[in-house]
Structure formats: structure tokens, C-alpha cells
mmCIF file of C-alpha atoms and ligand atoms in Angstrom:
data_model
loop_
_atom_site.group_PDB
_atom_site.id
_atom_site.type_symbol
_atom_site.label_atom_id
_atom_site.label_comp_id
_atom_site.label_asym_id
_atom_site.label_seq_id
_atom_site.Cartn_x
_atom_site.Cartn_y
_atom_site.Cartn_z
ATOM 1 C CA UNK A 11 -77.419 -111.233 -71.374
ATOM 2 C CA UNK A 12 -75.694 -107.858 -72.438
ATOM 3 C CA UNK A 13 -72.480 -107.199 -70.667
ATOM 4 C CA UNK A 14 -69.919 -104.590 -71.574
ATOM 5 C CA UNK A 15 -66.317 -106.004 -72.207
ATOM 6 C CA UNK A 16 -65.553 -103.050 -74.823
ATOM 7 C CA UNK A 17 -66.136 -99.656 -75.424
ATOM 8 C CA UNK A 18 -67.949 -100.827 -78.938
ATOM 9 C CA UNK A 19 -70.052 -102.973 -77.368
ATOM 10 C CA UNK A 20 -72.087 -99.403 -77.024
ATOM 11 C CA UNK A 21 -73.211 -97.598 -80.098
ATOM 12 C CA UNK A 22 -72.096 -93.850 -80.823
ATOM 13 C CA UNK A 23 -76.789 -93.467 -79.796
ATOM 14 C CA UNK A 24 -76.182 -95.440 -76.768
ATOM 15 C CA UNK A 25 -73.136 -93.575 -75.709
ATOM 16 C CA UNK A 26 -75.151 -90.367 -76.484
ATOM 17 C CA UNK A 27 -78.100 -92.346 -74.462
ATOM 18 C CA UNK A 28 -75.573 -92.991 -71.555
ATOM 19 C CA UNK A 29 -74.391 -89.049 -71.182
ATOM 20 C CA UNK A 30 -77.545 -87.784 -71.386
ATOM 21 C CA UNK A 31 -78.816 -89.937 -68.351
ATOM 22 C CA UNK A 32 -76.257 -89.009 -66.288
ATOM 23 C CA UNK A 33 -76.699 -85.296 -67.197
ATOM 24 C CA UNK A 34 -80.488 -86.045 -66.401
ATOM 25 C CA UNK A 35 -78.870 -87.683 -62.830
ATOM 26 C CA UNK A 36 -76.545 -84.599 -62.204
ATOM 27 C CA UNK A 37 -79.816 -82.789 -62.879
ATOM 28 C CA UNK A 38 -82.733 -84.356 -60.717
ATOM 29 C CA UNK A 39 -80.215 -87.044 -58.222
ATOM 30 C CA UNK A 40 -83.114 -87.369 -56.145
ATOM 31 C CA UNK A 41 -85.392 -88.915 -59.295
ATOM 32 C CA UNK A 42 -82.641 -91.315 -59.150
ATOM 33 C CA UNK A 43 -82.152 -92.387 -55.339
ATOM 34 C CA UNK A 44 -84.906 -95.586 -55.594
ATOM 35 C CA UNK A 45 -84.232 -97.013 -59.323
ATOM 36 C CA UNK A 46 -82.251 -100.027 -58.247
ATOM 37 C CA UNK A 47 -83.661 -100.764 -54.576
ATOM 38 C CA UNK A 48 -83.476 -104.206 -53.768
ATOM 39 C CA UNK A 49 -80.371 -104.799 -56.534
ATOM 40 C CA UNK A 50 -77.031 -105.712 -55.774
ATOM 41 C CA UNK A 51 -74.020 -105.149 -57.245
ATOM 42 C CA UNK A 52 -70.905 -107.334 -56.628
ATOM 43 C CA UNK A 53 -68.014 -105.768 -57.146
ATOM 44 C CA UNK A 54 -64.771 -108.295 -58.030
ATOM 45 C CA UNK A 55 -61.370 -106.847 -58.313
ATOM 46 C CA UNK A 56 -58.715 -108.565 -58.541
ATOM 47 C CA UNK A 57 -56.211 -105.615 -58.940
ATOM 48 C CA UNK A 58 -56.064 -102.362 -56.644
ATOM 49 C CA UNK A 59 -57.941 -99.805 -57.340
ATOM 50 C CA UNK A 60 -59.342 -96.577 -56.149
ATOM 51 C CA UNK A 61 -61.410 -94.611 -58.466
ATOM 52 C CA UNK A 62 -63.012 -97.161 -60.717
ATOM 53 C CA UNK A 63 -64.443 -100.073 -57.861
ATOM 54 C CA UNK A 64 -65.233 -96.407 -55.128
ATOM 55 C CA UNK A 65 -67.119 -94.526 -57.848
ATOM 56 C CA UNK A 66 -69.143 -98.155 -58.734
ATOM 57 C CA UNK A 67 -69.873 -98.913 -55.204
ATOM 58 C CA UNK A 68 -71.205 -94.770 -55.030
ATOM 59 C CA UNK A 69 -73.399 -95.422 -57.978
ATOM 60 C CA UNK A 70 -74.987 -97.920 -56.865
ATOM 61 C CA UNK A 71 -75.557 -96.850 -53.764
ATOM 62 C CA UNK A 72 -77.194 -93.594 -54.986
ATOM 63 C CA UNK A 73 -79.026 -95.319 -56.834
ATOM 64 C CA UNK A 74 -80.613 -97.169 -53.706
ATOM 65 C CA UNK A 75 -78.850 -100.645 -54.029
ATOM 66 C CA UNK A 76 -76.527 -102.880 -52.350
ATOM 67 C CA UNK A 77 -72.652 -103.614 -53.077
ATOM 68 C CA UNK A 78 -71.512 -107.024 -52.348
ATOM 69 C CA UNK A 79 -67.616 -106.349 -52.759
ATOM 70 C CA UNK A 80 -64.405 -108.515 -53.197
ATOM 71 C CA UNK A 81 -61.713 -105.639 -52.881
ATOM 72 C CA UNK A 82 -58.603 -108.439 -53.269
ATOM 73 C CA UNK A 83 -57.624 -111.884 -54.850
ATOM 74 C CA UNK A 84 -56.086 -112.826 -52.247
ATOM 75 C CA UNK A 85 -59.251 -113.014 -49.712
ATOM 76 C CA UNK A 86 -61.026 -114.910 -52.197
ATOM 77 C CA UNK A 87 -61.163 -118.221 -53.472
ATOM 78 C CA UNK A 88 -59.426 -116.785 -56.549
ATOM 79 C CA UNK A 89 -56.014 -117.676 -54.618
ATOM 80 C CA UNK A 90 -57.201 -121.482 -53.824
ATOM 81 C CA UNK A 91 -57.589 -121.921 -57.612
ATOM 82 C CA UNK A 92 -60.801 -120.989 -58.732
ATOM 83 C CA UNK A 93 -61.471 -119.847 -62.241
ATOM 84 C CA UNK A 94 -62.798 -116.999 -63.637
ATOM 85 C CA UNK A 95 -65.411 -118.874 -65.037
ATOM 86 C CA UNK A 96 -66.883 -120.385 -61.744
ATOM 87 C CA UNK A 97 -66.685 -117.065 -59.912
ATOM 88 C CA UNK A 98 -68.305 -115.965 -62.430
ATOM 89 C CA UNK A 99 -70.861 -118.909 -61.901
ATOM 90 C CA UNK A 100 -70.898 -118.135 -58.411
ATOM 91 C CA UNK A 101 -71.586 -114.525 -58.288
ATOM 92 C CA UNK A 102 -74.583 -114.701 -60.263
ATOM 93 C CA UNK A 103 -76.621 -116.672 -57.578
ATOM 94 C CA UNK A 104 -75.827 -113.467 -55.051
ATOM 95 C CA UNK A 105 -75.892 -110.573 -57.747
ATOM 96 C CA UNK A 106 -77.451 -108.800 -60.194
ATOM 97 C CA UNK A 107 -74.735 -107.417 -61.993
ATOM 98 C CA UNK A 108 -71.104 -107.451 -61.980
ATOM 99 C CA UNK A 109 -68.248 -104.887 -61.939
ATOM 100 C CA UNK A 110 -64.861 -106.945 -62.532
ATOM 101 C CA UNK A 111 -61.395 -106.041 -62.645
ATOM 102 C CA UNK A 112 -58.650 -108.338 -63.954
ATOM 103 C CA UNK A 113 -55.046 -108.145 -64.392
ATOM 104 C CA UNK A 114 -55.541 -110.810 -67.305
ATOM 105 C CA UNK A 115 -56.452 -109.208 -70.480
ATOM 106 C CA UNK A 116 -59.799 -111.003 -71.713
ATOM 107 C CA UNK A 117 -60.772 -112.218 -68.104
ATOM 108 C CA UNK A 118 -64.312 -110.221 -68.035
ATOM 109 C CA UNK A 119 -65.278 -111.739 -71.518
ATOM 110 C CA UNK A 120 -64.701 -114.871 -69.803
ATOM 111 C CA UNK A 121 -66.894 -113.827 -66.714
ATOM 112 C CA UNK A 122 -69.425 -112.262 -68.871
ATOM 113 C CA UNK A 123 -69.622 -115.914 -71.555
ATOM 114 C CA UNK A 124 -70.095 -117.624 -67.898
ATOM 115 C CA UNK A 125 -72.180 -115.298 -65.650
ATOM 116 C CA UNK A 126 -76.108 -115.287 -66.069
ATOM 117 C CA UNK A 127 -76.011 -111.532 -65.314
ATOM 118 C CA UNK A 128 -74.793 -108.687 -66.829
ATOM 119 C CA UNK A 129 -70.652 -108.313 -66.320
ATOM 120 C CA UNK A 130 -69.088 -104.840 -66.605
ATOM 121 C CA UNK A 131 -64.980 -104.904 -67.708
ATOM 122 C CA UNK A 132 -63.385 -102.497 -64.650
ATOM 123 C CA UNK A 133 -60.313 -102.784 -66.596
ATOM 124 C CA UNK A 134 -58.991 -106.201 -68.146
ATOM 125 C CA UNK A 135 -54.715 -106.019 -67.882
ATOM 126 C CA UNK A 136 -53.545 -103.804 -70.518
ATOM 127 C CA UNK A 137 -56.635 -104.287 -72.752
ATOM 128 C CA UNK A 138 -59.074 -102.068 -72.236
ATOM 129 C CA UNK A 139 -61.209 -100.151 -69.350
ATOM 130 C CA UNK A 140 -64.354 -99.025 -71.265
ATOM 131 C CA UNK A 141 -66.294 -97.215 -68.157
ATOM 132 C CA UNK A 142 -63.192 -94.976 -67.815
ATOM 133 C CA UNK A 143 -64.035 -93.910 -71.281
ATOM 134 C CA UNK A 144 -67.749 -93.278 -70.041
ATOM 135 C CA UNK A 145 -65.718 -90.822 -67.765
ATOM 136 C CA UNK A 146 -63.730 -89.587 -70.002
ATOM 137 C CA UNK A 147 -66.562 -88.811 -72.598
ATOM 138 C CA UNK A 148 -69.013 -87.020 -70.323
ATOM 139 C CA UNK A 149 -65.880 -85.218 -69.362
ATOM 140 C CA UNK A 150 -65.430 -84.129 -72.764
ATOM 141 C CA UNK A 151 -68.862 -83.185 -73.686
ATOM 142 C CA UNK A 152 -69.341 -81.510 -70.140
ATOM 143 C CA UNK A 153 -66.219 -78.916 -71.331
ATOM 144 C CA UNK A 154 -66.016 -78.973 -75.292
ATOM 145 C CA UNK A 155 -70.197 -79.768 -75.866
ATOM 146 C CA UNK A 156 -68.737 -81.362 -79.092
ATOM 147 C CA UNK A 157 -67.117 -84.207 -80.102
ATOM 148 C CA UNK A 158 -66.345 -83.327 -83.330
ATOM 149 C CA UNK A 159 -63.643 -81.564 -84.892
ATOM 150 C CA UNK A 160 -61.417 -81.755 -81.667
ATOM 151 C CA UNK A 161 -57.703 -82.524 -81.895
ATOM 152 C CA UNK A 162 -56.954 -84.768 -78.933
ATOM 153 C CA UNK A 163 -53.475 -85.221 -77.598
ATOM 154 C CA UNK A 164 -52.317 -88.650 -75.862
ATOM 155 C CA UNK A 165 -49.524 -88.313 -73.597
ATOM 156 C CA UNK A 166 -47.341 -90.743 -72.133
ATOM 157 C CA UNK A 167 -47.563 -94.982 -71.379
ATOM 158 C CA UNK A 168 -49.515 -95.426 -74.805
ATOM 159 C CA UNK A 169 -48.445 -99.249 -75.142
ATOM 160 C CA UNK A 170 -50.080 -100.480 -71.758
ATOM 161 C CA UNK A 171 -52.427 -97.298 -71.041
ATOM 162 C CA UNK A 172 -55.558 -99.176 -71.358
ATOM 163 C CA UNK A 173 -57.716 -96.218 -71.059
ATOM 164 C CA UNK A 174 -55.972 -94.686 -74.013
ATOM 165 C CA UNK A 175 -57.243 -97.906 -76.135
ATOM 166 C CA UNK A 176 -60.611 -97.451 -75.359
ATOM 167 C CA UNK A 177 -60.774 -93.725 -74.911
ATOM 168 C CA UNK A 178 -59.256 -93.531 -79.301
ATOM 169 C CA UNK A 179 -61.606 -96.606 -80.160
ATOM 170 C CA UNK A 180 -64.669 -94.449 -78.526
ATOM 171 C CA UNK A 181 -64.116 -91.205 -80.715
ATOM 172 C CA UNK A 182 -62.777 -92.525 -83.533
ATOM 173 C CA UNK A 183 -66.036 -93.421 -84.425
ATOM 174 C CA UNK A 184 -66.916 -89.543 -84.564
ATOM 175 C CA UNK A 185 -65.938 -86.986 -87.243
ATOM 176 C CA UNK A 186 -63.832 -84.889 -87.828
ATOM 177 C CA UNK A 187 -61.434 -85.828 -84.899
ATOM 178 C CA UNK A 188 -57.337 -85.773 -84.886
ATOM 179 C CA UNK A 189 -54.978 -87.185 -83.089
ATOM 180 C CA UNK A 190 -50.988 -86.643 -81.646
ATOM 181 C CA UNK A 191 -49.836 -89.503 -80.090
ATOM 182 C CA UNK A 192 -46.978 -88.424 -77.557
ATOM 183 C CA UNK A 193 -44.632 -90.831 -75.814
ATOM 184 C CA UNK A 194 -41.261 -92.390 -75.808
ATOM 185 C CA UNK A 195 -40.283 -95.071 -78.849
ATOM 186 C CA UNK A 196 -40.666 -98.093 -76.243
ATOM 187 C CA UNK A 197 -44.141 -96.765 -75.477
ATOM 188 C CA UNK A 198 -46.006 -96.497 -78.376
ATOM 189 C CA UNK A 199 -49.697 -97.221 -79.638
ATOM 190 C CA UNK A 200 -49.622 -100.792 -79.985
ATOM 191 C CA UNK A 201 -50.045 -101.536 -84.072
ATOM 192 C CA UNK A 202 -53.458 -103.649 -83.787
ATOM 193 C CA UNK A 203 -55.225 -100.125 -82.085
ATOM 194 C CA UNK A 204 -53.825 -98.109 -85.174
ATOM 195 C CA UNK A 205 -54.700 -100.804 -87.436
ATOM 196 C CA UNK A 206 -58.542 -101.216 -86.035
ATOM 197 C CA UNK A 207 -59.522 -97.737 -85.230
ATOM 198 C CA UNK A 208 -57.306 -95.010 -86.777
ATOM 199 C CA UNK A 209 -55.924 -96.242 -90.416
ATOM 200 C CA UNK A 210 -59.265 -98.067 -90.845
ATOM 201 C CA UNK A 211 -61.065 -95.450 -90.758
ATOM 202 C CA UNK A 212 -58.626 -92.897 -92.453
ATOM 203 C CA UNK A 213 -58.596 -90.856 -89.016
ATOM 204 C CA UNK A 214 -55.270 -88.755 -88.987
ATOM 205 C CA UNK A 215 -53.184 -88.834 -86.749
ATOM 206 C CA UNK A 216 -49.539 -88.000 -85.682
ATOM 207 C CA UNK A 217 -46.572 -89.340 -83.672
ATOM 208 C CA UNK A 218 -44.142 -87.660 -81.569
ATOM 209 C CA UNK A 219 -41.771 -87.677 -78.580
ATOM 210 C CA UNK A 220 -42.285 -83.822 -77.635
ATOM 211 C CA UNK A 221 -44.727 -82.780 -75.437
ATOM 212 C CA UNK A 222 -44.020 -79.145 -76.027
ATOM 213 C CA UNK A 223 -44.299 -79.109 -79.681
ATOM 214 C CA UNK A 224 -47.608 -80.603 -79.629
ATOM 215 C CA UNK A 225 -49.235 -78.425 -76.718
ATOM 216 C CA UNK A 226 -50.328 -75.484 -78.436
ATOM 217 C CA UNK A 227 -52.566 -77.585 -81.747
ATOM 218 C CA UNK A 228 -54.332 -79.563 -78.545
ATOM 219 C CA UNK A 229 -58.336 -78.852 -78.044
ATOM 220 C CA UNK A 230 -58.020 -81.987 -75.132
ATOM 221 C CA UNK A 231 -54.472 -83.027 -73.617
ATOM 222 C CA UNK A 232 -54.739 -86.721 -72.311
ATOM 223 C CA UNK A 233 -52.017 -87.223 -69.733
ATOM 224 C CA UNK A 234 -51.198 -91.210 -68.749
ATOM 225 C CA UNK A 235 -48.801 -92.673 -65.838
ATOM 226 C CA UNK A 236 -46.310 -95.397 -67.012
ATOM 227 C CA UNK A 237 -47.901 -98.507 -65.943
ATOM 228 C CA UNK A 238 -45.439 -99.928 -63.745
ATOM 229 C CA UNK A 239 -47.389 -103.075 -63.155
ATOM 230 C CA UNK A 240 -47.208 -103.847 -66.798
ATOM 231 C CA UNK A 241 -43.248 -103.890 -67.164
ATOM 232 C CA UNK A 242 -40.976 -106.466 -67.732
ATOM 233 C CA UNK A 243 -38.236 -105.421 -66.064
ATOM 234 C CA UNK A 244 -37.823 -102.574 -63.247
ATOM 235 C CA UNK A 245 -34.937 -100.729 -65.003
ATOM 236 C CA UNK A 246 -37.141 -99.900 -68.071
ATOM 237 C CA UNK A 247 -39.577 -98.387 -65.975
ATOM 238 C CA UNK A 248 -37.048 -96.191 -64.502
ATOM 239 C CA UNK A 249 -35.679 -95.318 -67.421
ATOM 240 C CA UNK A 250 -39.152 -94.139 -69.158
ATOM 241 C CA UNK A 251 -41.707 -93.152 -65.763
ATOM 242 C CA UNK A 252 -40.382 -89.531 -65.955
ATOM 243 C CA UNK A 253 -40.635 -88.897 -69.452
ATOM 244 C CA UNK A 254 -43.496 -85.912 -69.609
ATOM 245 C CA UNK A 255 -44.034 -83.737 -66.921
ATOM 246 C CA UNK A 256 -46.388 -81.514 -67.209
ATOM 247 C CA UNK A 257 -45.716 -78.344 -65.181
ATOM 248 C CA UNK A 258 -47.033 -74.791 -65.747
ATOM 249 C CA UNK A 259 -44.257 -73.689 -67.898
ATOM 250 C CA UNK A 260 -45.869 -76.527 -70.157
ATOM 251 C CA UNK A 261 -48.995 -75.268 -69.533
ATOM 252 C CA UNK A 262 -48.175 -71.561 -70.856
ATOM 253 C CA UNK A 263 -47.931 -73.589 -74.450
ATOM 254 C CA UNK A 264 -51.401 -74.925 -74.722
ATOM 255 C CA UNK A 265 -54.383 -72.578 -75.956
ATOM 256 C CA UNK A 266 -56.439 -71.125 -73.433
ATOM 257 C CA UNK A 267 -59.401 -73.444 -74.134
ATOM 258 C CA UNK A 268 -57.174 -76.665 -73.637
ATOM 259 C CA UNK A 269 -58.775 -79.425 -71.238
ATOM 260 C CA UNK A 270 -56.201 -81.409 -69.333
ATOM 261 C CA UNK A 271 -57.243 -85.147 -68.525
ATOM 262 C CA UNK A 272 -56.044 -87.699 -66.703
ATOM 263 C CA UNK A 273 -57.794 -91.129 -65.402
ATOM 264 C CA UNK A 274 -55.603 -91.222 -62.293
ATOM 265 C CA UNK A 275 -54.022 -91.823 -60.743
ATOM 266 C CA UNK A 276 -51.113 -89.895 -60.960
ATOM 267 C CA UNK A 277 -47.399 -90.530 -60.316
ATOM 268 C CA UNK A 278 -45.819 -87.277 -61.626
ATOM 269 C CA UNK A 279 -46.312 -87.035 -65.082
ATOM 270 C CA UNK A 280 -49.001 -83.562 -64.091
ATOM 271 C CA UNK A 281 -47.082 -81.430 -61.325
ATOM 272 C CA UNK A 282 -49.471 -80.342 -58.481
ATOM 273 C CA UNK A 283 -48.999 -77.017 -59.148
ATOM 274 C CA UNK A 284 -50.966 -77.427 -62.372
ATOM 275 C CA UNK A 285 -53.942 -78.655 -60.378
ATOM 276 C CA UNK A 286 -55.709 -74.942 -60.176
ATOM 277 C CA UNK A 287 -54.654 -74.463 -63.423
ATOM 278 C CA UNK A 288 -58.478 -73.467 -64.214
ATOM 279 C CA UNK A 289 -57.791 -75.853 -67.600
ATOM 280 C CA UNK A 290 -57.090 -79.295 -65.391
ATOM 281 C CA UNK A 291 -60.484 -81.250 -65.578
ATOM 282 C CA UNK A 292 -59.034 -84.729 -64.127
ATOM 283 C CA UNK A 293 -60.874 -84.361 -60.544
ATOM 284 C CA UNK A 294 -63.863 -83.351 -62.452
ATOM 285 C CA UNK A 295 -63.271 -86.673 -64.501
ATOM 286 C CA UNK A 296 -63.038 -88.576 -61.220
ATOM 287 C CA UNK A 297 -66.728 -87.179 -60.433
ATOM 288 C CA UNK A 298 -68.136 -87.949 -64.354
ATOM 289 C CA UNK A 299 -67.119 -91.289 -64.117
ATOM 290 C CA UNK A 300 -69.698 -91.903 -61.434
ATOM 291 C CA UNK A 301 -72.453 -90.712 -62.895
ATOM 292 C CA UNK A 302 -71.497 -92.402 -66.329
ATOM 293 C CA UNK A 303 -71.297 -95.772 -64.113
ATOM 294 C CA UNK A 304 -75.318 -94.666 -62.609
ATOM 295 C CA UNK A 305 -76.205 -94.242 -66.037
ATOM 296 C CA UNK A 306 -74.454 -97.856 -67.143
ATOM 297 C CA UNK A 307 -75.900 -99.791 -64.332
ATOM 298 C CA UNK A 308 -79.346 -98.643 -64.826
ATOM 299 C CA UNK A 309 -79.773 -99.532 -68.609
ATOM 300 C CA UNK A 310 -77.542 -102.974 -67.988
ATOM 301 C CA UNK A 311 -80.421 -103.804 -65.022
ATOM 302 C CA UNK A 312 -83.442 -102.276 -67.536
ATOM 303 C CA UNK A 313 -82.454 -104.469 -70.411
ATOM 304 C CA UNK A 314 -81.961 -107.452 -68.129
ATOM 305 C CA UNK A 315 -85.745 -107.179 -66.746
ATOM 306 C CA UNK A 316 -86.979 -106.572 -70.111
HETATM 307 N N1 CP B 511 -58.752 -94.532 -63.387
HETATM 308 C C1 CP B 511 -58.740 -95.689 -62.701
HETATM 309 O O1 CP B 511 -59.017 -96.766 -63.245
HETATM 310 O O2 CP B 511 -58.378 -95.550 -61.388
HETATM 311 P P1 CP B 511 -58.299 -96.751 -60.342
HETATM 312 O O3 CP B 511 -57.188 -97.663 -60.795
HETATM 313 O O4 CP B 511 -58.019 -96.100 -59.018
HETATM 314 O O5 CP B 511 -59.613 -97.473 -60.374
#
């Protein structure tokens, strides 16, 4: 049964696949508004969120299924005990696919080894979140139409930012690409996501604790909160959760065909001020991501017929 725990559980032609069904769904929506009638998805997470179990429960629903959804741990049997494994078990005699977020990184590979349907990783701790990548991509192609050649800029919480992992595993597998990793000492790229994706495959890259010198070499600025729910202790958080602020004085640094991400959501590491900056694409993001989950659920459900 294919699930997807990682963004490289999905070839660079599958990826391409993926954006050019949801273009196709941005396109012709109403083509779209019957291809999962009489499918359900469950939706199981077991950390908040907004964006990523909303925009699932949207997709599905526009594409003329059902949601079955478990918004909190603690109104589930998750806080009597119950494994991963066995929900996992469980939700497979209700659903037909799952969308799972876990504070515990590995947790959906452990759903996924123990579900008979197809499992989708929401987010697993401070591992990875591979369908905000799916955002994040059709974001970029939607803006740049290339994915080549592009110097992208990472900015902020890159230790526990899990959609930074997956977002520099997803494009380091195209060419050309650079990147400038920005954020305090304490916050770096962990080693192991250096090790796998950028000095394996000779990808350059740069680090640095200013924002401002880096701005104006950026084709894509990446913007990430510090995770709060990921620290140790309260006064490190503090210490670092102000560290970049992008305001419009920033802004005035970056070229004038600059795209500003974010996943969201935001603390105050982008001022609201920059949010008509006509170069701030993280609402259009928010909207991408559901299409890229559409396009995800329907060739998940395909393969599992076939
Ligand atoms: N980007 C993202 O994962 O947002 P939520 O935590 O609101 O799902």
C-alpha cells in the first residue's frame, strides 16, 4: 500500500505529475467535484493545527468525499493508551485513506507499516511535513515557472522547522539550485539534512546569521517561526523567537522579483505591514497547498484501486 511518510517517497516525475494535476484542478474544479464520491478520509491529528488538517478536509470535500476527523488526542482513545499502531488498525476498517499528524517524529511510518490504507505524514514532530512541501512547490512553480537555477533563502528555526527539511530535500534533487541558510548558532540545519541532501549531492550552499546581507542574492526568501513546542526550556525560546523580522525596510533589500514564503503560521518573524508587499506569496501558499493535497489524495486512492 503506498503511503507518503517523506517528501522522496515521490519522484522529481511524480512531483511534476502532482503540480500539474492540481494546475489541471485550479483549471477545470468542476471536472474534479465527483472523483472521490463515496471515499472517506479520516483525518488524525494529534497536534493543533490549522492550515494543514482545514486544507485536507477542503480537498476532499471538493473532491466529493467524506472527512471522518479526530481534531485532538485527548478525545480519542490515544489518551487511554492506545498505540499508533492499533489506531492505525482501527482507522482502516472506517477509511480509505489517512491524513496523520504526530508530535512523535516517525509516528506516520508506524501508522502507514500498520494501516491497510494509504497514510499521509501531516507533519511527524520535528521530522518532516512533506504535503507542506507540495505547497510550497506549486507555490514556487506558480511564481518562478522554474525550479532550476533559483537561489533559495531559509530563514529562521532551521533545527526544528520541519518544513524546511523537506522543502531542501524536495529541490535538492533539481539543478542548478543554491542555498543561504539564515538563523541563529542554536538554530541551525541539523548535520544529518546537510549530510543527506546538500554535501551529497555537491549542492552549495551558505550559512549566516544576517538576514540583511543575504536579502538582495535571494530568487525565494523562506521565512520560519521558532517552534516553541519543540524547546527544551522556555528561556531559550525567548531568547531566540525574535531573531528575524522581516519588515519593509528589509524588504527594500531583496530584488524586485523576490517571493516571500512562509508555511504559517506566523508569530512575528514577517511584520503585517509586509503582507501587501505585492512580493509576499504565503496566503497564496495557504491556497496551493490545497490543491497539491486534491492532487495527492487522488493518485494515493487511484493506485490503491489499481
Ligand atoms: N503550515 C502548517 O503546517 O500549518 P498548520 O500547523 O496550521 O497545519
Amino acid at each position: 500500500m503506498r503511503s507518503v511518510i517523506d517528501i522522496l517517497d515521490l519522484s522529481v516525475s511524480e512531483l511534476d505529475a502532482l503540480i500539474a494535476t492540481a494546475e489541471d484542478i485550479i483549471a477545470h474544479p468542476a471536472d474534479y467535484a465527483e472523483k472521490c464520491h463515496g471515499k472517506k478520509l479520516a483525518t488524525l491529528f494529534f497536534e493543533p493545527s490549522t492550515r494543514t488538517r482545514m486544507s485536507f478536509e477542503a480537498a476532499m470535500y471538493e473532491l466529493g468525499g467524506n472527512v471522518l476527523s479526530m481534531t485532538d488526542a485527548a478525545s480519542s482513545s490515544a489518551s487511554k493508551g492506545e498505540s499508533v499502531a492499533d489506531t492505525a488498525k482501527v482507522i482502516s476498517c472506517y477509511a480509505d485513506i489517512i491524513a496523520m499528524r504526530h508530535p512523535k517524529e516517525g509516528a506516520a511510518l508506524v501508522a502507514a507499516n500498520n494501516a491497510s490504507i494509504p497514510v499521509i505524514n501531516a507533519g511527524d514532530g520535528g521530522h518532516c511535513h512533506p504535503t507542506q512541501t507540495l505547497a510550497d512547490l506549486l507555490t514556487i512553480w506558480r511564481e518562478k515557472k522554474r525550479f532550476s537555477g533559483l537561489t533559495v533563502g531559509l530563514c529562521g528555526d532551521l533545527k526544528f522547522g520541519r518544513t524546511v527539511h523537506s522543502l531542501i530535500n524536495a529541490l535538492s534533487r533539481y539543478e542548478d539550485m543554491r542555498f543561504v541558510l539564515i538563523s541563529p548558532t542554536e538554530l541551525k540545519l541539523p548535520s544529518y539534512v546537510k549530510e543527506e541532501s546538500l554535501k551529497a549531492k555537491n549542492i552549495p550552499y551558505r550559512q549566516t546569521t544576517s538576514l540583511e546581507e543575504a536579502m538582495p542574492e535571494l530568487d525565494v526568501l523562506y521565512m520560519t517561526r521558532v517552534q516553541k513546542e519543540r524547546f527544551f526550556n522556555e528561556e531559550d525560546y525567548l531568547r531566540l523567537k525574535d531573531s528575524y523580522i522581516l519588515d519593509p525596510a528589509k524588504m527594500t533589500l531583496g530584488r524586485d522579483d523576490l517571493i516571500v514564503m512562509h508555511p504559517l503560521p506566523r508569530v512575528n518573524e514577517i511584520s503585517v505591514a509586509v503582507d501587501k508587499d505585492p512580493r509576499a506569496c504565503y496566503f497564496k501558499q495557504v491556497l496551493n497547498g490545497k490543491y497539491m493535497r486534491m492532487a495527492l489524495i487522488l493518485k494515493l486512492l487511484e493506485e490503491a484501486a489499481s
